XYZ file of C-alpha atoms in Angstrom:
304
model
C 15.971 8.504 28.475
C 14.996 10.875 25.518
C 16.909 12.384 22.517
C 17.830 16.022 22.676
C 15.050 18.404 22.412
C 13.279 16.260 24.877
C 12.104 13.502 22.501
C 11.332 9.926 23.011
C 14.285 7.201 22.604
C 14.373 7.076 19.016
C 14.789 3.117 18.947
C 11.127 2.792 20.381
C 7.944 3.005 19.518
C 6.913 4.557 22.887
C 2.800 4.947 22.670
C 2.896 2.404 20.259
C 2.256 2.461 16.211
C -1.321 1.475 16.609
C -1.440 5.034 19.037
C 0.594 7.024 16.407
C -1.220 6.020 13.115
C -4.418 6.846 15.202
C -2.662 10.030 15.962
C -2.373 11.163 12.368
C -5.821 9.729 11.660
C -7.149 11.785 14.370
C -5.196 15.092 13.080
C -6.671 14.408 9.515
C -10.016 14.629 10.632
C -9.508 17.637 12.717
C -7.911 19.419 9.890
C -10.419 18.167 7.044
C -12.902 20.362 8.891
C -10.640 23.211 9.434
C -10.608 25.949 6.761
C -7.483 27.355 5.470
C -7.363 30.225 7.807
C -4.845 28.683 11.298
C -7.143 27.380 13.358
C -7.940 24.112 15.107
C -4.022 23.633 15.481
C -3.626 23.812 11.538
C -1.145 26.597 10.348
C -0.332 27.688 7.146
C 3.854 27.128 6.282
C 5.569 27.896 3.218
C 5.980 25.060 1.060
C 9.636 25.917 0.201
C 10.383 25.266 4.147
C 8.616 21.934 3.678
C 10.601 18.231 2.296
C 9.671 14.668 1.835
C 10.643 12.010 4.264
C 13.804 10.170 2.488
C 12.439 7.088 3.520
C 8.821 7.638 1.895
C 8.261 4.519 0.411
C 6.289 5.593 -2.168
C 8.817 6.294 -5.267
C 5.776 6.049 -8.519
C 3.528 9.406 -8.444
C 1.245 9.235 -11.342
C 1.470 12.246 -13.418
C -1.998 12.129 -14.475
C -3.477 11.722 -11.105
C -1.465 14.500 -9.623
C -2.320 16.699 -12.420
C -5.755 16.052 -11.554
C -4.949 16.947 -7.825
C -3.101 20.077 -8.550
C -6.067 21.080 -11.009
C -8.559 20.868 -7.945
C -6.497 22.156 -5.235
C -5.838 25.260 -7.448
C -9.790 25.675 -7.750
C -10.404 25.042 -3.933
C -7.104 24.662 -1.859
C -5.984 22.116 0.100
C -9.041 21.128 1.767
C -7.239 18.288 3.755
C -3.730 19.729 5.639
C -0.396 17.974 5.560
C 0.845 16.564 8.752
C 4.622 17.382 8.891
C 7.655 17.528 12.372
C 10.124 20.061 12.923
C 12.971 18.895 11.166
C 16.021 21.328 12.015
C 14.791 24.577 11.121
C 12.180 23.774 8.348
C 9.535 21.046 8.396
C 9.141 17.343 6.954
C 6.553 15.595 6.058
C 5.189 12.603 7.899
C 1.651 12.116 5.676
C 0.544 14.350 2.839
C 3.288 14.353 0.833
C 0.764 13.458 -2.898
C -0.663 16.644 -1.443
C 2.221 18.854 -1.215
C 3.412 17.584 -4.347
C 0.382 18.749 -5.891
C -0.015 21.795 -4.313
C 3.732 22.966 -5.958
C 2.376 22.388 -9.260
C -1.066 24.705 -8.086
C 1.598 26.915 -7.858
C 1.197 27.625 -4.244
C 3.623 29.933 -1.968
C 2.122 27.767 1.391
C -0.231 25.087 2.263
C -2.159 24.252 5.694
C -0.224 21.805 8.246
C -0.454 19.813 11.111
C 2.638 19.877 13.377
C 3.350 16.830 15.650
C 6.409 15.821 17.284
C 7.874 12.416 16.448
C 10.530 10.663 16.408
C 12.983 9.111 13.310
C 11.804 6.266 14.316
C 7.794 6.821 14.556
C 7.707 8.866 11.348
C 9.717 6.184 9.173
C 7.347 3.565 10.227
C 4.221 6.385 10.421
C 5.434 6.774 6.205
C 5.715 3.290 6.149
C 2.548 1.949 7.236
C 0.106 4.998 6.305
C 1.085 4.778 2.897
C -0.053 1.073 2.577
C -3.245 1.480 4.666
C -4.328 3.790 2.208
C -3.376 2.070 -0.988
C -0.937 4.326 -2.378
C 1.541 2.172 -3.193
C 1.959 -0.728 -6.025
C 2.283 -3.670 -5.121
C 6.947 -4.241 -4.829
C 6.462 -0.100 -2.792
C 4.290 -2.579 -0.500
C 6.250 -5.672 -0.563
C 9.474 -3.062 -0.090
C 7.859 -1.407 2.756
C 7.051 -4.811 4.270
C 10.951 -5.725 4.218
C 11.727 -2.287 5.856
C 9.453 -2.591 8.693
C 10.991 -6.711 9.126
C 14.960 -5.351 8.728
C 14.766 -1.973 10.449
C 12.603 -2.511 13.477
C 11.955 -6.180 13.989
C 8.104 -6.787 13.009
C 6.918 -10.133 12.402
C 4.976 -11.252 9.132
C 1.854 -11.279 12.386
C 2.625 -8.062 13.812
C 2.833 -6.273 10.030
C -0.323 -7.607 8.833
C -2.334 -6.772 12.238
C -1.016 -3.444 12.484
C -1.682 -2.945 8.735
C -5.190 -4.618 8.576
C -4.316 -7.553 5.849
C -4.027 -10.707 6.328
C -0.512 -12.620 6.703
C -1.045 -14.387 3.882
C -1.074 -11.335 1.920
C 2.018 -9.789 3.757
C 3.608 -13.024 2.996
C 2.979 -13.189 -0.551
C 3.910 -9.514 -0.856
C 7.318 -10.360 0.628
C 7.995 -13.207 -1.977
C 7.597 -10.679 -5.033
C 11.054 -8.894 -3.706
C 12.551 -13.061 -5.104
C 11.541 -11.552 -8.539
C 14.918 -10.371 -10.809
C 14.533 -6.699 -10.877
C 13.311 -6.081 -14.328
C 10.351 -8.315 -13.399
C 9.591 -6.041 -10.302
C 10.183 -3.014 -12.453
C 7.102 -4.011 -14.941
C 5.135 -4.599 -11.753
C 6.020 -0.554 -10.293
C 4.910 0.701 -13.692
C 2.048 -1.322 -13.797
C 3.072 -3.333 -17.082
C 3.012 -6.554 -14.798
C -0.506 -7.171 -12.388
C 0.470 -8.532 -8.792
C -1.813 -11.408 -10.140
C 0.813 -11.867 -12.919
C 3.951 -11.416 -10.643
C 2.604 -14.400 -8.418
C 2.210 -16.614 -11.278
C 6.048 -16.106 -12.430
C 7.639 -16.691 -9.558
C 6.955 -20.113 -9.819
C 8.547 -20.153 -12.747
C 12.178 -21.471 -12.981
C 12.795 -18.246 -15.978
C 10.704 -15.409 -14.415
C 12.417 -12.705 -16.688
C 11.950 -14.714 -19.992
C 8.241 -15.770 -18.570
C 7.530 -11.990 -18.109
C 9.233 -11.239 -21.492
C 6.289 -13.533 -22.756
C 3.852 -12.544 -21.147
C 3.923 -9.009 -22.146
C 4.556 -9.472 -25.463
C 1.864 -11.690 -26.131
C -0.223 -9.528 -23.465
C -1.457 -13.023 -21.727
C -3.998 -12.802 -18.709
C -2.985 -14.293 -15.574
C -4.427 -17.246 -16.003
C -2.666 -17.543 -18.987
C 0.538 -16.799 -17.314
C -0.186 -19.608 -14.636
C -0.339 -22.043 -17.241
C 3.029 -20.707 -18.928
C 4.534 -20.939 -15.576
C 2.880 -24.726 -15.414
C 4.348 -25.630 -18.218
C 8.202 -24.017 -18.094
C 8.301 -25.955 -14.391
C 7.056 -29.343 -16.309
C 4.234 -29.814 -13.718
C 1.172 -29.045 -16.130
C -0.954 -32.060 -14.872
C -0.087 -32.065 -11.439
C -2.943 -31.421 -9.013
C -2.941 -27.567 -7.064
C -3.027 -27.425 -3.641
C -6.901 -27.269 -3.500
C -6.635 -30.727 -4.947
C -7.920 -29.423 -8.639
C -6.453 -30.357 -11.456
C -3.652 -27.773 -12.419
C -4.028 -27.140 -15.893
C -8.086 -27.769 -15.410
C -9.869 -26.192 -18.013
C -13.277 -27.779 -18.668
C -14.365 -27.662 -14.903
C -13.864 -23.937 -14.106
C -12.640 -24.463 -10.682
C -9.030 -23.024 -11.867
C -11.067 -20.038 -12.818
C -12.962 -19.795 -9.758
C -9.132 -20.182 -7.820
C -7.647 -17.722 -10.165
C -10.326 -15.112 -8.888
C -10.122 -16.241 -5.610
C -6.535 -15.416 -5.762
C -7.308 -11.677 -7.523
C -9.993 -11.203 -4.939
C -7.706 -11.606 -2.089
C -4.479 -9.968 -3.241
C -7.159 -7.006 -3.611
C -8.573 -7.054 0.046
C -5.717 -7.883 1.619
C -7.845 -10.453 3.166
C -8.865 -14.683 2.526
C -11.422 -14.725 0.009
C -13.633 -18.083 -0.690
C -15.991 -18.115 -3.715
C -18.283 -21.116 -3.356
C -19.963 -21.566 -7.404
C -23.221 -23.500 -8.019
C -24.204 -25.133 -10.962
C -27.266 -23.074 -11.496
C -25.225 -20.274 -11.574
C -25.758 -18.985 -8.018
C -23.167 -18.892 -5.402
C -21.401 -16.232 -2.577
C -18.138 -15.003 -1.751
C -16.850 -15.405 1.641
C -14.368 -12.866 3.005
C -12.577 -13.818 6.335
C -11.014 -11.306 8.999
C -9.415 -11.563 12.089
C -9.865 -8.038 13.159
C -12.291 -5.516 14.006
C -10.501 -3.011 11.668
C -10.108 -5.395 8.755
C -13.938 -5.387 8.638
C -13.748 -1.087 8.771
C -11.245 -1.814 5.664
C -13.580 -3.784 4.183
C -16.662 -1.588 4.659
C -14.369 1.520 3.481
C -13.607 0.021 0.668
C -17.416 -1.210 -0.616
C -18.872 2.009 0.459
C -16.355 3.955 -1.970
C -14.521 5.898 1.093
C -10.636 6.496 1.236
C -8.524 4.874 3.780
């Protein structure tokens, strides 16, 4: 059965998301190498007959950063086209949308595009899941985005970090930031608040007053850890590694603490084993073939 139009059933995934996302990855590099003239299936459309998804997950643009875009793309164009759908008679866009953004304030009358055909359905989760591959988001967009794909189409924490390339410990302690009040998860979205930080509060039994605290006084995360220790009344008792909680003389709590920053990074299970003569090596676990590519992306300086 399809929608009108011809479309696939909008309550499936069809091809699959893996298929899709590879899809848009594939158009990307296509059009990177494409000039601005329409060739190569790229075509130049008014950006006045172009809007956002409503569903993008990303809400925080940062000014700076888009100023910086909008300075280059005046100089050059947009060297890397939009990927958009038909979307009554204009267009919307499925990835790009920093771009297009930036390209308005260039003060552009049109910018190169892609033009697939997809469903509701394949480009909310398309938004969804490019957006986090690639880093865009803060940490609650991610842990919101997370919640979408669970409520709206039925992904496990499993199937969300495979299709995603994280781990499911990291999906899973994304998730548990949306259990913040929403004054804490606003100082995370404007980046008063680290993820690091965030984690540490919500084991506290008065995250809002904690954060409060913990901006005021500007404490690290460590810090904050210990704050949270000590509001629950647990300071002495033994982590879950077995190290003493409120350690401070043996630096294992330090070498958790980064362990922890390492990983909420990555995406991924990070181990640091520390010697005493100062040597040591940081073990980084996947489970997937394109967890490593992450990984590799990521050291060699390349955007996802």
């Amino acid at each position: 059965m399809s929608d009108a139009g011809g479309r696939r059933p909008r309550g499936g995934l069809g091809r699959g998301l893996g298929a899709l996302l590879g899809d848009v990855a594939q158009d990307e590099r296509v059009a990177a190498e494409a000039s601005s003239a329409p060739r190569g299936g790229v075509r130049m459309i008014p950006i006045s007959a172009i809007a956002p998804h409503p569903g993008q997950p990303r809400r925080h643009f940062d000014e700076r950063a888009l100023d910086e875009l909008a300075a280059s793309i005046a100089e050059r164009g947009v060297i890397q086209p939009i990927i958009v759908r038909s979307h009554g008679h204009d267009y919307q866009i499925v990835a790009g949308e920093r771009r297009w953004r930036a390209a308005q304030r260039a003060r552009l009358h049109e910018v190169p595009a892609v033009v697939r055909d997809y469903s509701d359905s394949e480009t909310l989760q398309i938004a969804l899941v490019e957006n986090i591959q690639r880093q865009d988001l803060n940490a609650i967009e991610e842990a919101v985005a997370y919640q979408r794909l669970q409520d709206e189409f039925g992904h496990t924490q499993e199937v969300l970090a495979r299709v995603v390339h994280k781990s499911r410990s990291h999906v899973a302690n994304l998730l548990r930031l949306l259990d913040l009040p929403a004054g804490v998860q606003e100082s995370v979205v404007d980046g008063t608040l680290s993820m690091g930080h965030a984690r540490a509060i919500l084991g506290a039994p008065d995250p809002a007053t904690v954060a409060e605290e913990v901006i005021a006084k500007g404490l690290s995360v460590r810090q904050t850890e210990a704050l949270a220790r000590r509001r629950r009344g647990d300071e002495t008792r033994p982590d879950r590694r077995g190290r003493p909680a409120a350690g401070g003389s043996t630096g294992s709590a330090d070498i958790a603490a980064l362990e922890t920053q390492l990983a909420d990074l990555l995406g991924l299970k990070v181990r640091i084993a520390f010697h005493d003569d100062g040597h040591g090596a940081i073990t980084l676990e996947y489970s997937t073939l394109e967890q490593l590519d992450m990984v590799c992306q990521r050291l060699s300086g390349e955007r996802i």
